[in-house]
Amino acid sequence: EVGASVLLLRACLALLASPIYLLSFLGMWEPFCRKVFFPFFLDQLGEIHSKKSKKYKQELFRNLPDFRGPSGDLRLLEIGTGCGTNFEFYPPGCKVTCTDVNPNFQKSLSKNMKKNQHLQYERFLVASGEDLSQVPSGSVDAVVCTLVLCSVHSVSSTLREVLRVLRPGGAFYFLEHVAAEHSSWMYFWQQVCHPTWKLVFAGCCLTREPWKNLEEAKFSELKIQHIRVAMPCMPIEPHIVGYGVK
């Protein structure tokens, strides 16, 4: 239920962002956003977010080596690699396959690859989370996805693909911003910002509750923690972090 005050404030925000709405109507915003704006924005936001969430990521990825395959290798697939802000948390020798629906992150991605030479980079695939058909079934030990489930077209289809590519006993790691408590001011502002935010930031949804999809997916073991990552002046404060085992 969207109240009248939310609709009024949405209209005010749309008015402020009217040049972007116009460019979108003319079909010019999306290509500019994908090629220039979003890679630049994500590079800046990624650094801030990584600093704020560092302790959570260190804790989250600490048990990654436990999921090495029978050969002793750890084959890891990252969905929505973006600028590669997670590389520093992966264990040495880890074989990483990067995927992203947007191939325009090369500059910051190669910067982070150079910084993290303790990893083996296998390949980069242009692919969405819902369609990882280039990755064989049961071929990876771990799948990682951070700040990505907000912008996939379907969370449940993405989780189905995750479970398909993981070997039995493999693990899926996630850290995502989510909808706030429905009775909170944060949720009120998430509702206000939602349509404009989604347009400006490449399909990012503020009001998703992906923990529900994770609970419905067929993981044999699932650990989810609700946390707050303080992002000043941004409606993406509540997060979930954890992992599921196939």
Short mmCIF file of N, CA, C and O in Angstrom, two decimals, residues 138-183:
data_model
loop_
_atom_site.label_atom_id
_atom_site.label_comp_id
_atom_site.label_asym_id
_atom_site.label_seq_id
_atom_site.Cartn_x
_atom_site.Cartn_y
_atom_site.Cartn_z
N GLY A 138 27.30 -27.87 -11.81
CA GLY A 138 28.13 -28.52 -10.80
C GLY A 138 29.63 -28.28 -10.96
O GLY A 138 30.44 -29.08 -10.50
N SER A 139 30.00 -27.15 -11.60
CA SER A 139 31.43 -26.96 -11.94
C SER A 139 32.18 -26.02 -10.99
O SER A 139 33.38 -25.84 -11.14
N VAL A 140 31.49 -25.39 -10.02
CA VAL A 140 32.20 -24.47 -9.13
C VAL A 140 31.98 -24.83 -7.65
O VAL A 140 30.97 -25.44 -7.29
N ASP A 141 32.96 -24.46 -6.82
CA ASP A 141 32.91 -24.77 -5.39
C ASP A 141 32.19 -23.68 -4.59
O ASP A 141 31.64 -23.93 -3.53
N ALA A 142 32.27 -22.44 -5.11
CA ALA A 142 31.65 -21.32 -4.40
C ALA A 142 31.13 -20.30 -5.40
O ALA A 142 31.75 -20.09 -6.45
N VAL A 143 30.01 -19.69 -5.08
CA VAL A 143 29.46 -18.58 -5.87
C VAL A 143 29.33 -17.40 -4.91
O VAL A 143 28.90 -17.56 -3.77
N VAL A 144 29.75 -16.22 -5.39
CA VAL A 144 29.67 -15.00 -4.56
C VAL A 144 28.83 -13.97 -5.27
O VAL A 144 28.91 -13.81 -6.49
N CYS A 145 28.04 -13.24 -4.49
CA CYS A 145 27.15 -12.23 -5.07
C CYS A 145 26.98 -11.14 -4.01
O CYS A 145 26.43 -11.39 -2.94
N THR A 146 27.52 -9.93 -4.27
CA THR A 146 27.35 -8.84 -3.30
C THR A 146 26.77 -7.62 -4.00
O THR A 146 27.25 -7.21 -5.05
N LEU A 147 25.71 -7.06 -3.42
CA LEU A 147 25.00 -5.89 -3.97
C LEU A 147 24.57 -6.13 -5.41
O LEU A 147 24.73 -5.28 -6.28
N VAL A 148 24.03 -7.32 -5.67
CA VAL A 148 23.62 -7.68 -7.04
C VAL A 148 22.15 -8.11 -7.09
O VAL A 148 21.45 -7.80 -8.05
N LEU A 149 21.67 -8.78 -6.04
CA LEU A 149 20.29 -9.29 -6.07
C LEU A 149 19.26 -8.16 -6.15
O LEU A 149 18.11 -8.39 -6.50
N CYS A 150 19.71 -6.93 -5.83
CA CYS A 150 18.79 -5.77 -5.93
C CYS A 150 18.47 -5.44 -7.38
O CYS A 150 17.46 -4.81 -7.66
N SER A 151 19.35 -5.84 -8.33
CA SER A 151 19.12 -5.39 -9.71
C SER A 151 18.93 -6.51 -10.72
O SER A 151 18.76 -6.24 -11.90
N VAL A 152 18.93 -7.78 -10.27
CA VAL A 152 18.61 -8.85 -11.23
C VAL A 152 17.11 -8.79 -11.54
O VAL A 152 16.35 -8.26 -10.75
N HIS A 153 16.72 -9.34 -12.70
CA HIS A 153 15.29 -9.31 -13.04
C HIS A 153 14.50 -10.24 -12.12
O HIS A 153 13.36 -9.96 -11.77
N SER A 154 15.11 -11.37 -11.75
CA SER A 154 14.41 -12.32 -10.89
C SER A 154 15.38 -12.94 -9.90
O SER A 154 16.34 -13.60 -10.30
N VAL A 155 15.12 -12.72 -8.61
CA VAL A 155 15.99 -13.27 -7.56
C VAL A 155 15.89 -14.79 -7.56
O VAL A 155 16.90 -15.50 -7.50
N SER A 156 14.67 -15.33 -7.69
CA SER A 156 14.51 -16.79 -7.61
C SER A 156 15.18 -17.50 -8.79
O SER A 156 15.80 -18.56 -8.62
N SER A 157 15.10 -16.92 -10.01
CA SER A 157 15.78 -17.53 -11.17
C SER A 157 17.29 -17.50 -10.98
O SER A 157 18.00 -18.44 -11.35
N THR A 158 17.80 -16.40 -10.40
CA THR A 158 19.23 -16.28 -10.14
C THR A 158 19.68 -17.36 -9.16
O THR A 158 20.69 -18.03 -9.37
N LEU A 159 18.89 -17.57 -8.09
CA LEU A 159 19.25 -18.60 -7.10
C LEU A 159 19.17 -20.01 -7.69
O LEU A 159 19.96 -20.88 -7.34
N ARG A 160 18.24 -20.21 -8.64
CA ARG A 160 18.17 -21.52 -9.32
C ARG A 160 19.46 -21.77 -10.10
O ARG A 160 20.01 -22.87 -10.10
N GLU A 161 19.96 -20.72 -10.79
CA GLU A 161 21.21 -20.84 -11.55
C GLU A 161 22.41 -21.07 -10.61
O GLU A 161 23.31 -21.84 -10.92
N VAL A 162 22.39 -20.38 -9.46
CA VAL A 162 23.46 -20.55 -8.47
C VAL A 162 23.53 -22.02 -8.05
O VAL A 162 24.60 -22.65 -8.04
N LEU A 163 22.38 -22.59 -7.71
CA LEU A 163 22.33 -23.99 -7.26
C LEU A 163 22.73 -24.96 -8.38
O LEU A 163 23.34 -25.99 -8.13
N ARG A 164 22.42 -24.58 -9.63
CA ARG A 164 22.79 -25.45 -10.76
C ARG A 164 24.31 -25.50 -10.95
O ARG A 164 24.89 -26.58 -11.11
N VAL A 165 24.99 -24.33 -10.90
CA VAL A 165 26.43 -24.31 -11.20
C VAL A 165 27.28 -24.81 -10.03
O VAL A 165 28.42 -25.22 -10.21
N LEU A 166 26.74 -24.77 -8.80
CA LEU A 166 27.49 -25.24 -7.62
C LEU A 166 27.57 -26.76 -7.62
O LEU A 166 26.60 -27.45 -7.93
N ARG A 167 28.73 -27.28 -7.21
CA ARG A 167 28.81 -28.73 -6.98
C ARG A 167 28.09 -29.04 -5.66
O ARG A 167 27.96 -28.16 -4.79
N PRO A 168 27.60 -30.28 -5.48
CA PRO A 168 27.00 -30.63 -4.19
C PRO A 168 28.01 -30.37 -3.07
O PRO A 168 29.18 -30.73 -3.19
N GLY A 169 27.57 -29.70 -2.00
CA GLY A 169 28.48 -29.36 -0.91
C GLY A 169 29.16 -28.01 -1.10
O GLY A 169 29.87 -27.54 -0.22
N GLY A 170 28.93 -27.37 -2.26
CA GLY A 170 29.49 -26.02 -2.52
C GLY A 170 28.66 -24.96 -1.81
O GLY A 170 27.56 -25.25 -1.32
N ALA A 171 29.17 -23.72 -1.78
CA ALA A 171 28.50 -22.68 -1.00
C ALA A 171 28.25 -21.40 -1.79
O ALA A 171 29.06 -21.03 -2.66
N PHE A 172 27.14 -20.75 -1.47
CA PHE A 172 26.77 -19.46 -2.08
C PHE A 172 26.89 -18.38 -1.01
O PHE A 172 26.25 -18.46 0.05
N TYR A 173 27.73 -17.36 -1.27
CA TYR A 173 27.95 -16.27 -0.31
C TYR A 173 27.26 -15.00 -0.81
O TYR A 173 27.35 -14.67 -1.99
N PHE A 174 26.62 -14.27 0.12
CA PHE A 174 25.90 -13.06 -0.29
C PHE A 174 26.03 -11.97 0.76
O PHE A 174 26.18 -12.23 1.95
N LEU A 175 25.99 -10.72 0.27
CA LEU A 175 25.87 -9.54 1.13
C LEU A 175 25.06 -8.55 0.31
O LEU A 175 25.50 -8.12 -0.76
N GLU A 176 23.85 -8.24 0.75
CA GLU A 176 22.92 -7.46 -0.06
C GLU A 176 22.21 -6.39 0.76
O GLU A 176 21.89 -6.64 1.93
N HIS A 177 21.96 -5.22 0.14
CA HIS A 177 21.08 -4.25 0.83
C HIS A 177 19.64 -4.67 0.57
O HIS A 177 19.32 -5.22 -0.49
N VAL A 178 18.79 -4.44 1.57
CA VAL A 178 17.41 -4.96 1.51
C VAL A 178 16.42 -3.90 2.01
O VAL A 178 16.81 -2.85 2.51
N ALA A 179 15.14 -4.23 1.89
CA ALA A 179 14.08 -3.35 2.40
C ALA A 179 14.19 -3.24 3.92
O ALA A 179 14.49 -4.21 4.60
N ALA A 180 13.91 -2.04 4.43
CA ALA A 180 13.93 -1.82 5.88
C ALA A 180 12.62 -2.34 6.49
O ALA A 180 11.70 -2.74 5.77
N GLU A 181 12.55 -2.32 7.82
CA GLU A 181 11.31 -2.65 8.55
C GLU A 181 10.18 -1.79 7.99
O GLU A 181 10.34 -0.57 7.86
N HIS A 182 9.03 -2.38 7.71
CA HIS A 182 7.93 -1.63 7.07
C HIS A 182 7.42 -0.47 7.91
O HIS A 182 6.85 0.47 7.38
N SER A 183 7.64 -0.53 9.22
CA SER A 183 7.12 0.56 10.07
C SER A 183 8.14 1.69 10.24
O SER A 183 7.88 2.67 10.93
#
